[in-house]
Coordinates of C-alpha atoms in Angstrom, one line a residue:
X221 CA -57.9 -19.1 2.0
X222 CA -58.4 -15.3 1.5
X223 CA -56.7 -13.1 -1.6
X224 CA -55.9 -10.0 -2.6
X225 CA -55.0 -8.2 -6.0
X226 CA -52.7 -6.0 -6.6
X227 CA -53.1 -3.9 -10.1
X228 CA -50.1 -2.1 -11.8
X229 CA -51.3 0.8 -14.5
X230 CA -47.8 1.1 -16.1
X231 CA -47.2 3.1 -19.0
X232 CA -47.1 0.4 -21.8
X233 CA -49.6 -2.2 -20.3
X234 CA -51.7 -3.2 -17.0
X235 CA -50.3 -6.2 -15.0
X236 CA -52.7 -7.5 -12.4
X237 CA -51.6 -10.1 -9.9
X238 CA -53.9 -12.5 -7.5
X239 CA -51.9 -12.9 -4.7
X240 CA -52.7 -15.3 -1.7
X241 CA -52.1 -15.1 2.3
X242 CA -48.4 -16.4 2.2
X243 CA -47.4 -14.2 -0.4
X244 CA -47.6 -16.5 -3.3
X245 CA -48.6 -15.2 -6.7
X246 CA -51.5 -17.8 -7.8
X247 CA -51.9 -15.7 -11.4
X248 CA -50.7 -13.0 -13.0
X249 CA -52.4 -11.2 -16.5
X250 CA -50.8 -8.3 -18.3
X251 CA -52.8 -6.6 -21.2
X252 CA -51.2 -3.4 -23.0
X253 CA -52.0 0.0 -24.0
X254 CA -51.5 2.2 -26.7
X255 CA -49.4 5.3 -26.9
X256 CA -50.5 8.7 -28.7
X257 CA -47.9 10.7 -29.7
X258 CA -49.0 13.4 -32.4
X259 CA -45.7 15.3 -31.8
X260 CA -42.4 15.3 -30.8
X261 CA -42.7 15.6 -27.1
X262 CA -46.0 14.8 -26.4
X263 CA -47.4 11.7 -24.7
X264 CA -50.9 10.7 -24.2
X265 CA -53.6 8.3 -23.4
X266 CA -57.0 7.7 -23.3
X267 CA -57.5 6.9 -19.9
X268 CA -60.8 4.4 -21.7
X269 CA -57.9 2.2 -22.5
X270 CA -56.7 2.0 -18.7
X271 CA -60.2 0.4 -17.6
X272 CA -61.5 -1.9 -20.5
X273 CA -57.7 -3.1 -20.0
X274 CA -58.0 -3.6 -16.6
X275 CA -61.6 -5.2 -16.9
X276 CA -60.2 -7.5 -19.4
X277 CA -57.5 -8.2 -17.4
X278 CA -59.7 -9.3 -14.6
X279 CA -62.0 -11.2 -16.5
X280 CA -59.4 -13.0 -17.7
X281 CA -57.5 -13.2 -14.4
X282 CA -60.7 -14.7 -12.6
X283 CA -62.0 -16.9 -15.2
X284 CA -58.5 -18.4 -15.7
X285 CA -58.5 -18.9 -11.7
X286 CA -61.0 -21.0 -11.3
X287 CA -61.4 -19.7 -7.2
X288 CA -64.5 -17.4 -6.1
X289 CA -64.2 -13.7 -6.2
X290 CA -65.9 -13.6 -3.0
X291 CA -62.5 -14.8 -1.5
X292 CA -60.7 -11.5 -2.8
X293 CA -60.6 -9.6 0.0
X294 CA -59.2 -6.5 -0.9
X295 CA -57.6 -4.7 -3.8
X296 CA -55.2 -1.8 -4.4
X297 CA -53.5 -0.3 -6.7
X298 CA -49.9 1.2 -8.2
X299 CA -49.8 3.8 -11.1
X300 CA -47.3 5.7 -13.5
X301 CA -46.8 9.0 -12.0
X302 CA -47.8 12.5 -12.7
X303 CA -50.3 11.9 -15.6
X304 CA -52.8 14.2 -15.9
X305 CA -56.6 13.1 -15.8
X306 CA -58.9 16.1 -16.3
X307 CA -62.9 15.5 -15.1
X308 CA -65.8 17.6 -15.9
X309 CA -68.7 18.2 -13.2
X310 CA -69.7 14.7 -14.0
X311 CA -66.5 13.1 -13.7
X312 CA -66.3 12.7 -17.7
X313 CA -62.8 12.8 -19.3
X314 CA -62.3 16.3 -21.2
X315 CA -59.2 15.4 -23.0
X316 CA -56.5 12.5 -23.6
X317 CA -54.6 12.0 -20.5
X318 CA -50.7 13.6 -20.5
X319 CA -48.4 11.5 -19.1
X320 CA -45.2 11.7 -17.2
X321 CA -42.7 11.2 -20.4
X322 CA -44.7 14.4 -22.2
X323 CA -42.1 17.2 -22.2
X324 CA -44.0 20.2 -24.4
X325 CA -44.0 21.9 -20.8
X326 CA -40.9 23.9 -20.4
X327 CA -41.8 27.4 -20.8
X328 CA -44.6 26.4 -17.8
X329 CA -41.2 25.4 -15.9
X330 CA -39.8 28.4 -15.9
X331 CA -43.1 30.2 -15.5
X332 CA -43.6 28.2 -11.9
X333 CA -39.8 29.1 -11.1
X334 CA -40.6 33.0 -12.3
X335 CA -43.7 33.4 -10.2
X336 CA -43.1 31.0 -6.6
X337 CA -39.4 31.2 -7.0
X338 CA -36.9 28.1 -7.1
X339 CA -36.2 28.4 -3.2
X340 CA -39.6 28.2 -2.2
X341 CA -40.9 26.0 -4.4
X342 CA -38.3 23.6 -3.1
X343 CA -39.2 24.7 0.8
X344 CA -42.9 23.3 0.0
X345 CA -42.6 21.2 -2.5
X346 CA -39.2 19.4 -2.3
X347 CA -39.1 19.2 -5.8
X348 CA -37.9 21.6 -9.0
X349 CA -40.1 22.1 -11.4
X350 CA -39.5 19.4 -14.3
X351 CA -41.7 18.8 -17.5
X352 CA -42.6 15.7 -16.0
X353 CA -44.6 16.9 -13.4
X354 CA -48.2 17.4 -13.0
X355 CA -48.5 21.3 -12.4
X356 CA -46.9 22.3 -15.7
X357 CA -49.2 20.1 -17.5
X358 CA -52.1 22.0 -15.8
X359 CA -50.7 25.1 -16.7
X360 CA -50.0 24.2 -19.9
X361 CA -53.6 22.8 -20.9
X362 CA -54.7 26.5 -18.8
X363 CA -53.1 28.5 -21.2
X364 CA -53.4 26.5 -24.4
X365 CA -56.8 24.7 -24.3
X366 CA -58.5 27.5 -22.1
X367 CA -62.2 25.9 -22.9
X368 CA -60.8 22.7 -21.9
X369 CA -59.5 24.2 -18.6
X370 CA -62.6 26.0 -17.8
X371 CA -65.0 22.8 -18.1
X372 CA -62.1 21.3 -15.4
X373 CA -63.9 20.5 -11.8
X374 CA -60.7 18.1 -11.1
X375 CA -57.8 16.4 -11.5
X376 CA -56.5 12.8 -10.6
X377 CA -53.4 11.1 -11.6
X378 CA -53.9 7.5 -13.8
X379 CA -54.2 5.0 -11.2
X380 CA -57.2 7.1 -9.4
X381 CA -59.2 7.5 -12.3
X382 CA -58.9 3.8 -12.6
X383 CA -59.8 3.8 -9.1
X384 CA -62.6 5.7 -9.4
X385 CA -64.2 3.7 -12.2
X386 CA -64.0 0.5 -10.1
X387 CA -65.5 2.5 -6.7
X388 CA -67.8 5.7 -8.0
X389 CA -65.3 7.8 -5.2
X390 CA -62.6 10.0 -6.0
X391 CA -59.7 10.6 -4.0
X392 CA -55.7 10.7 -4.2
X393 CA -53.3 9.3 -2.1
X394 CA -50.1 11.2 -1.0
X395 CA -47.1 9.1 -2.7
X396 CA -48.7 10.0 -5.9
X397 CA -49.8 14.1 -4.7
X398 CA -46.1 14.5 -3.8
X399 CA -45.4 14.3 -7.9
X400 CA -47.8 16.6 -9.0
X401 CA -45.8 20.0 -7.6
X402 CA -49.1 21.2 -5.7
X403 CA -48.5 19.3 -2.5
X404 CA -46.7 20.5 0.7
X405 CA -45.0 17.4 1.5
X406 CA -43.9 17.9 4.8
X407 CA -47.5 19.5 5.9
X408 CA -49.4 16.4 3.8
X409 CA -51.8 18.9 2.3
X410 CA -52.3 20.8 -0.8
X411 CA -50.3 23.5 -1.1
X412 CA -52.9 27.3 -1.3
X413 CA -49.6 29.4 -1.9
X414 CA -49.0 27.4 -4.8
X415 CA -52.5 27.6 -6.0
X416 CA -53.1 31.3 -5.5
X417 CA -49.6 32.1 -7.0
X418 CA -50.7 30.5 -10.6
X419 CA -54.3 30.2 -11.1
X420 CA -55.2 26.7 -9.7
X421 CA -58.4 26.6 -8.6
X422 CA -57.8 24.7 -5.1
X423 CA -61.0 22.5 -5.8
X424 CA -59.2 21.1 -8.0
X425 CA -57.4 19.0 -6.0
X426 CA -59.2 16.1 -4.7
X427 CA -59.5 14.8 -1.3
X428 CA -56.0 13.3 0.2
X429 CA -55.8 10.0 1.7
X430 CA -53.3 7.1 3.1
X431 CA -52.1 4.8 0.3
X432 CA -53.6 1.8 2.5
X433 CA -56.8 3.6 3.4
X434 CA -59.9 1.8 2.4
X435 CA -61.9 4.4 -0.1
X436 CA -64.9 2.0 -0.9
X437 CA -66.0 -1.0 -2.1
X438 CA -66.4 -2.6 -5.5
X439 CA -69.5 -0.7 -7.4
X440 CA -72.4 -2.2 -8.3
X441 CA -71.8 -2.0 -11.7
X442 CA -68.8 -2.4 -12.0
X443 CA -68.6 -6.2 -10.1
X444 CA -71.2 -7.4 -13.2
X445 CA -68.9 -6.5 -16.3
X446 CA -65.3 -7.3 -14.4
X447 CA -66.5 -10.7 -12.4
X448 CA -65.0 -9.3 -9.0
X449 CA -67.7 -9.2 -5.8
X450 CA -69.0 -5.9 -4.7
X451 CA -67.6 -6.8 -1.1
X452 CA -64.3 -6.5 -2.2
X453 CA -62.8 -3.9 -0.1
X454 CA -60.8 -1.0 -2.3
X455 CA -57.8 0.9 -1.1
X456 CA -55.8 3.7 -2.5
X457 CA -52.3 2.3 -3.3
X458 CA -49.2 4.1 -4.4
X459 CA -47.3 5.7 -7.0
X460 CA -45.3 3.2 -8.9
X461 CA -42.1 3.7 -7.2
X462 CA -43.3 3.7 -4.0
X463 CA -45.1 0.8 -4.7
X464 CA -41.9 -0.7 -6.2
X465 CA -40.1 0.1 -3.1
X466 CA -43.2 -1.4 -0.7
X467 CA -42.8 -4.5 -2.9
X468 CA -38.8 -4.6 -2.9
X469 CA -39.2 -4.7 1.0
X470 CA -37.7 -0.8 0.9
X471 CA -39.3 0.0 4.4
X472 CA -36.7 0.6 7.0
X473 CA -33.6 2.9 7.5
X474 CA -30.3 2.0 5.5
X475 CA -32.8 0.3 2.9
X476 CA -32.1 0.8 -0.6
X477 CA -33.5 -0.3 -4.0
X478 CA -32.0 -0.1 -7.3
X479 CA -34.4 -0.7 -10.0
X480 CA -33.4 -0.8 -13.7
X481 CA -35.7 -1.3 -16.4
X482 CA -35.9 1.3 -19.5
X483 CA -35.1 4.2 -17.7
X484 CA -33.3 3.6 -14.0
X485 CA -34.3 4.5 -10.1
X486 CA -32.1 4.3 -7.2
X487 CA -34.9 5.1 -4.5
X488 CA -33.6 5.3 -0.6
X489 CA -36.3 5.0 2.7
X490 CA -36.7 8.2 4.5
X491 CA -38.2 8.1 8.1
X492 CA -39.1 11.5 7.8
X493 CA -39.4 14.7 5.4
X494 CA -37.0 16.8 7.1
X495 CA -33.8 16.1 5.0
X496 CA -32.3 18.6 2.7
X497 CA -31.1 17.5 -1.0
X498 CA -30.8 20.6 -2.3
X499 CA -33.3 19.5 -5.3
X500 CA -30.5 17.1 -6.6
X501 CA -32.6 14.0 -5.8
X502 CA -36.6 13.7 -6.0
X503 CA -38.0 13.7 -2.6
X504 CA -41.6 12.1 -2.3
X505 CA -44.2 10.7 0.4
X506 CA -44.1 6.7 0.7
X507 CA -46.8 4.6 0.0
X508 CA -45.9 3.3 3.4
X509 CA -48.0 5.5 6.6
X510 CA -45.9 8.4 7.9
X511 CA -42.4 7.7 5.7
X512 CA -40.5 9.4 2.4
X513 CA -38.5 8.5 0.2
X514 CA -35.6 10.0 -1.9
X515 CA -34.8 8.9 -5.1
X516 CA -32.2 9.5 -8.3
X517 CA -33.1 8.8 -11.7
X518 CA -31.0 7.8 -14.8
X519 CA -33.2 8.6 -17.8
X520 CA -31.6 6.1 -20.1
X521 CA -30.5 2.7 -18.3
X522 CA -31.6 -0.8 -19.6
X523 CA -32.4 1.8 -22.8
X524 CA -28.7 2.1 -23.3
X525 CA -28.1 -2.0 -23.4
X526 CA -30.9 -2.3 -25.5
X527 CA -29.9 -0.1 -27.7
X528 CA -26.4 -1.5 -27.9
X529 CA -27.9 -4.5 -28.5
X530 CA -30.7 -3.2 -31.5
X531 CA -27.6 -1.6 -33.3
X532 CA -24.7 -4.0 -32.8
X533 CA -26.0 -7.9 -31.8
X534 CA -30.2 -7.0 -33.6
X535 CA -29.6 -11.0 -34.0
X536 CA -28.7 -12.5 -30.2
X537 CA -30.5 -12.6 -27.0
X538 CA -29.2 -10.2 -23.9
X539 CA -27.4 -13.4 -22.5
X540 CA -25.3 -13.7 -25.4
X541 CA -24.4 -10.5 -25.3
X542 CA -23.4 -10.9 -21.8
X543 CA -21.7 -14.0 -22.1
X544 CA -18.2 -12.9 -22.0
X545 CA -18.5 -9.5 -19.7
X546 CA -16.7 -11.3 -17.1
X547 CA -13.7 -12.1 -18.6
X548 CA -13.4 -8.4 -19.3
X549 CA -11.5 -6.7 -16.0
X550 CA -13.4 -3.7 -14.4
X551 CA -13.0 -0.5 -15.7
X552 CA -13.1 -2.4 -19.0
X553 CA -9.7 -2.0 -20.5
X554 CA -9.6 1.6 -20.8
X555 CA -13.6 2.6 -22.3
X556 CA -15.9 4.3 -20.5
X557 CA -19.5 4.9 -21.6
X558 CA -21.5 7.5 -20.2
X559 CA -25.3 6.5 -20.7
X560 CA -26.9 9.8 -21.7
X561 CA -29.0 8.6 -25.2
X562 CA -31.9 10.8 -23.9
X563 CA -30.5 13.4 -21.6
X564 CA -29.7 12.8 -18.1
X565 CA -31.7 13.8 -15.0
X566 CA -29.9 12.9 -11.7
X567 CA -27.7 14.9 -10.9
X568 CA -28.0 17.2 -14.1
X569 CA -31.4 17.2 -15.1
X570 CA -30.3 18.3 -19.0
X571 CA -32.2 16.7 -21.4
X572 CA -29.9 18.0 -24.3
X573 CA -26.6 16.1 -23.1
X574 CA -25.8 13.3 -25.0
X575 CA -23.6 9.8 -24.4
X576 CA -20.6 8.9 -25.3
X577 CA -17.3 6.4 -25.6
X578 CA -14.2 7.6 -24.3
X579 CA -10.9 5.9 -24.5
X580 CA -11.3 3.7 -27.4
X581 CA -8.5 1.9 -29.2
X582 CA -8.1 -0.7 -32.1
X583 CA -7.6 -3.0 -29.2
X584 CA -11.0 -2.8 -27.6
X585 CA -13.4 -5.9 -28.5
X586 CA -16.8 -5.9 -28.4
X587 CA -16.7 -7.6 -25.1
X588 CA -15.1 -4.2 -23.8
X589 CA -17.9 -2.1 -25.1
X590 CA -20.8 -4.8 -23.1
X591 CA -19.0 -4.0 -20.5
X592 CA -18.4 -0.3 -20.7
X593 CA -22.1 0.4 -21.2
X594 CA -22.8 -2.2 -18.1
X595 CA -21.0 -0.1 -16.3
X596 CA -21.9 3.3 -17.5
X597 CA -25.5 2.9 -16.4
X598 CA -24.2 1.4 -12.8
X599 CA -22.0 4.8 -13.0
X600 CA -24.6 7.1 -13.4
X601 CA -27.2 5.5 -10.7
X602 CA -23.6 5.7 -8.2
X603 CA -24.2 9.5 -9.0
X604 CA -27.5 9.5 -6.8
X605 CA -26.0 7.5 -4.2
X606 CA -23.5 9.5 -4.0
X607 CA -25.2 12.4 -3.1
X608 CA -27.3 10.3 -0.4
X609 CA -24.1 9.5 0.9
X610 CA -22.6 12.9 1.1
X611 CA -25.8 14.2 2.5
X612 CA -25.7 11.7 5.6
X613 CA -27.4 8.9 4.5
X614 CA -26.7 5.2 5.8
X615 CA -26.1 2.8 1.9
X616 CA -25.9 -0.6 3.2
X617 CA -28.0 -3.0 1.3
X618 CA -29.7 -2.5 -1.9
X619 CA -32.4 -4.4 -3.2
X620 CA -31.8 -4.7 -7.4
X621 CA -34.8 -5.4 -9.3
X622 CA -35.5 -5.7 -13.3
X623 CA -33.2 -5.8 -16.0
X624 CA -29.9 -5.6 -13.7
X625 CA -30.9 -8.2 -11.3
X626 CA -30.9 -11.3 -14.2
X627 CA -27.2 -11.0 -14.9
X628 CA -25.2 -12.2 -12.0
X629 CA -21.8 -10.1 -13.2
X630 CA -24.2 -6.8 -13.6
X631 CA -25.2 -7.6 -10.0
X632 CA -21.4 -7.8 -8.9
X633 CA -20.4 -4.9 -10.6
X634 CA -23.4 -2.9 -8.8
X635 CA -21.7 -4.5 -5.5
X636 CA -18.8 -3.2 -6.4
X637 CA -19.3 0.5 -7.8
X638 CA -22.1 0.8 -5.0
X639 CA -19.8 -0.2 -2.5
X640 CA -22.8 -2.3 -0.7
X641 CA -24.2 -5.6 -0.6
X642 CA -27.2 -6.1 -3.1
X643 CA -29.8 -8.2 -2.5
X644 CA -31.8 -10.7 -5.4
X645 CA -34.9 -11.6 -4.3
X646 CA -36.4 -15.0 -4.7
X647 CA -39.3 -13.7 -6.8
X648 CA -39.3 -10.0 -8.2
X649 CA -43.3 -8.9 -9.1
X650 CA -42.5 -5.2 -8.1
X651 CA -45.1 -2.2 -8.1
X652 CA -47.9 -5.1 -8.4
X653 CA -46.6 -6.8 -5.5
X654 CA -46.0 -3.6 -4.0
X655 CA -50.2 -3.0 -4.7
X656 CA -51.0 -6.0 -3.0
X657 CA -49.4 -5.8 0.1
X658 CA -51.0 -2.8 0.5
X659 CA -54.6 -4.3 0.3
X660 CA -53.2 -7.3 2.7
X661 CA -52.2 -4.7 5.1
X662 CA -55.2 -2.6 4.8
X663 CA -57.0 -5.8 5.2
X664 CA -55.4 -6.5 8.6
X665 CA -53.7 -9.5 7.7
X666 CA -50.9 -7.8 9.1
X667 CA -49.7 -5.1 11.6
X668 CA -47.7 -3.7 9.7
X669 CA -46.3 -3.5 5.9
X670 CA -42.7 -4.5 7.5
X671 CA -44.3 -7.4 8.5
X672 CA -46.0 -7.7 5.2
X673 CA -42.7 -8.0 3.3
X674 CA -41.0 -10.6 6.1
X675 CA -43.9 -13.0 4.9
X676 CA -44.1 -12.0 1.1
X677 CA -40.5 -11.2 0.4
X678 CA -37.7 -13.7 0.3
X679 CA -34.1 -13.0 -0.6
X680 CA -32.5 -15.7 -3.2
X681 CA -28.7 -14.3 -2.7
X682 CA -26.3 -11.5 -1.9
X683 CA -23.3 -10.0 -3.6
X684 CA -20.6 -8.6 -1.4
X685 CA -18.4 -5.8 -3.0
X686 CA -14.6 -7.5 -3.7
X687 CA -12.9 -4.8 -1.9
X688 CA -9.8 -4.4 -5.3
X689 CA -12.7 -4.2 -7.4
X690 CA -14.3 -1.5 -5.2
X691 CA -10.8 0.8 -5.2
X692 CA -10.3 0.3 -8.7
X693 CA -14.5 1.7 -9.6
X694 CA -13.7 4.3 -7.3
X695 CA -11.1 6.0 -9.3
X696 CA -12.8 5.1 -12.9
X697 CA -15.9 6.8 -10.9
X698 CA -14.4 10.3 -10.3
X699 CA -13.1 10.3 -14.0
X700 CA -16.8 9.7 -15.1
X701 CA -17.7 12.3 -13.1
X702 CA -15.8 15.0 -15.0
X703 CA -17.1 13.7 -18.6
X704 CA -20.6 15.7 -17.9
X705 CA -19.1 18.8 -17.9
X706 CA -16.6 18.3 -20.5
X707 CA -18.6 17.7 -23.0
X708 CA -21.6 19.6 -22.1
X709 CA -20.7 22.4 -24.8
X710 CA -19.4 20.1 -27.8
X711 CA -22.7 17.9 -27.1
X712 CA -24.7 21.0 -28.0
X713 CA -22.9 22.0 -30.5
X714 CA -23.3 19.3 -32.5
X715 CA -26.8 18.9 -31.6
X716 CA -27.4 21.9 -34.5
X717 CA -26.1 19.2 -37.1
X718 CA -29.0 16.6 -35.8
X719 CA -31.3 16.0 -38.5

């Protein structure tokens, strides 16, 4: 029997799964990481933390296992996006690593829009320029810590420094290159316009490669203190979306995923980069050789029914709280909730909007109010498939993972506002799994990743939209549609009597 691992560098903490030849998850280890945060905004790491996590994580994984590491045959990788690593001329870290959720970088935003313009950046880049990215970061640190930037010989996003520390080699792959605003997505190279235009050094960038390319083996040095053989094979792996999608089976036409956790993703399978969203959706490389994917984001989803939960029911568990959602009609008597606690991003990418309750009586329950925010976050992920829809995309099933895949009436109503079947799979490990398949496809076990997910992947059951429920969600969907701009101005407004 042969294995593979599959390593997930989230945000919060490191999962690592061993994962055998029929797809079967023999262990799993999860270790965590600290945030720093040393103002409002900011968001950084210490990408030391990433590897002695990662190594612990092993160590434990392996001596917990009781197998031989020489059976590991490969090993790949899935990261949080758009962190910025910055290497010296040794490869030494020059400063704390700022991550995707960072948002000091506005004034860069609208200094990449000033100088490329918003038209081209979106012909090259497919993109618009959000703090989240990886370019305004750079330009940020460029014009703030200019000795920092100086020292600079590179940039890699989290997972490849990881990567690099395991192997000695440093490369990135394209699903994570297509978040850092410096790729031309359709061309698959680093874009020299883009460079020239604002200062980037294009040596920057480091080599490009496929996401199941092999990029080395284990080092020397690094086999002794983590437990793994030097034989094991190492390949690139993906962003954590794509990765996400790979291991959600999100690798044909008409495939869809809908993944909510804190924040949530509605991510769609493109066969090719040639689609126009007109920068309402993120459009990105796949992990998976030669495809893209499109994808919507809803910056506060599971969030919202947490904090629901943290401010009204601190005492019960989630299924409590849920217990009696279904005795509640759709459209829940009247309340809508629109989920905007931290901004929103798809379709209006305004981090100063806030949520609301609309419609309340003396007759609602709290019952109504579960429900309302259940379906405001369904709602606002409708809002990117939406726009897939009116752009020409094919909805028909959708895979939901995390937090709105354990409740069976969340999973209806997404039936039912979606308007398509969703899918539950038997076991959900997501950008892990995603990892692994990805170093069982590089390691030939397969010919293909869709064959890949036919052995690894299994669905448990499917939810068919109730066509009355469908017609009634349609009509609460266009009024939610009009709260955005409604109470765009009063939301700022009051955001001057925030303390």
């Amino acid at each position: 029997m042969k294995y593979v691992i599959g390593v997930d560098l989230g945000t919060s903490a490191v999962k690592i799964l061993l994962v055998g030849q029929l797809g079967e998850v023999v262990r799993s280890v999860s270790k965590p990481f600290a945030l720093i945060q040393e103002k409002s905004g900011y968001s950084e790491q210490n990408p030391a933390d990433w590897v002695n996590q990662t190594t612990a994580g092993l160590l434990e994984l392996l001596n917990g296992w009781g197998g031989n590491a020489e059976d590991i045959e490969g090993i790949s990788f899935s990261g949080q996006m758009h962190g910025l690593v910055l290497l010296d001329g040794n490869n030494e870290v020059l400063r704390p690593a700022i991550l995707w959720n960072d948002t000091r970088t506005t004034a860069q935003c609208q200094h990449i829009y000033d100088v490329i313009g918003e038209e081209r950046l979106l012909e090259i880049t497919k993109n618009p320029a959000l703090e989240g990215f990886t370019l305004p970061k750079l330009l940020w640190v460029k014009q703030f810590e200019p000795e920092i930037f100086n020292q600079a010989k590179s940039f890699v996003l989290p997972k490849d420094y990881l990567r690099f520390k395991m192997t000695g080699q440093l490369q990135m792959e394209f699903s994570d290159a297509a978040g850092t605003l410096l790729m031309d997505i359709g061309k698959k190279e680093w874009s020299l316009e883009i460079c020239d235009l604002l200062g980037i050094t294009p040596s920057l960038c480091p080599p490009l490669v496929y996401s199941h390319e092999e990029v080395g083996t284990i080092a020397a040095e690094y086999a002794e203190v983590s437990g793994l053989s030097a034989a094991t094979r190492v390949f690139a792996g993906g962003a954590d979306n794509a990765c996400g999608a790979i291991g959600s089976g999100i690798l044909e036409d008409g495939k869809t995923l809908c993944s909510i956790g804190t924040s949530g993703v509605v991510l769609s399978y493109e066969a090719d980069g040639s689609k126009d969203f007109g920068s309402k959706v993120h459009y990105f490389n796949h992990a998976a050789p030669d495809a893209f994917y499109t994808m919507g984001v809803t910056l506060a989803a599971g969030h919202s029914l947490t904090w629901f939960k943290d401010v009204f029911a601190e005492s019960e568990s989630f299924e409590d709280l849920l217990a009696d959602v279904s005795s509640v009609p759709p459209g829940a008597n009247g309340l809508l909730f629109t989920p905007y606690l931290a901004g929103e991003r798809t379709p209006h990418a305004d981090a100063a909007i806030r949520a609301s309750f609309i419609g309340m009586d003396s007759s609602h329950r709290r019952k109504d109010f579960v429900r309302a925010v259940l379906e405001g976050i369904t709602f606002s992920l409708n809002e990117s498939i939406d726009i897939f829809r009116r752009n020409g995309k094919r909805i028909d099933a959708i895979v939901s993972i995390g937090g709105g895949a354990r409740n069976e009436e969340w999973l209806q109503m997404q039936a039912d506002i979606f308007d398509a079947k969703i899918i539950r799979l038997e076991s959900e490990e997501g950008p892990g799994m995603g990892a692994a398949m990805l170093a069982a496809y590089g390691c030939e076990w397969f010919d293909s990743l869709k064959d890949c997910a036919d052995q690894f992947l299994k669905e448990d059951r499917r939810f068919q939209p109730i066509p009355a429920n469908v017609e009634t969600y349609k009509k609460i969907f266009a009024i939610y549609q009009e709260v955005y701009g409604k109470t765009k101005e009063l939301n700022t407004k009051l955001l001057a009597f925030r303390k």
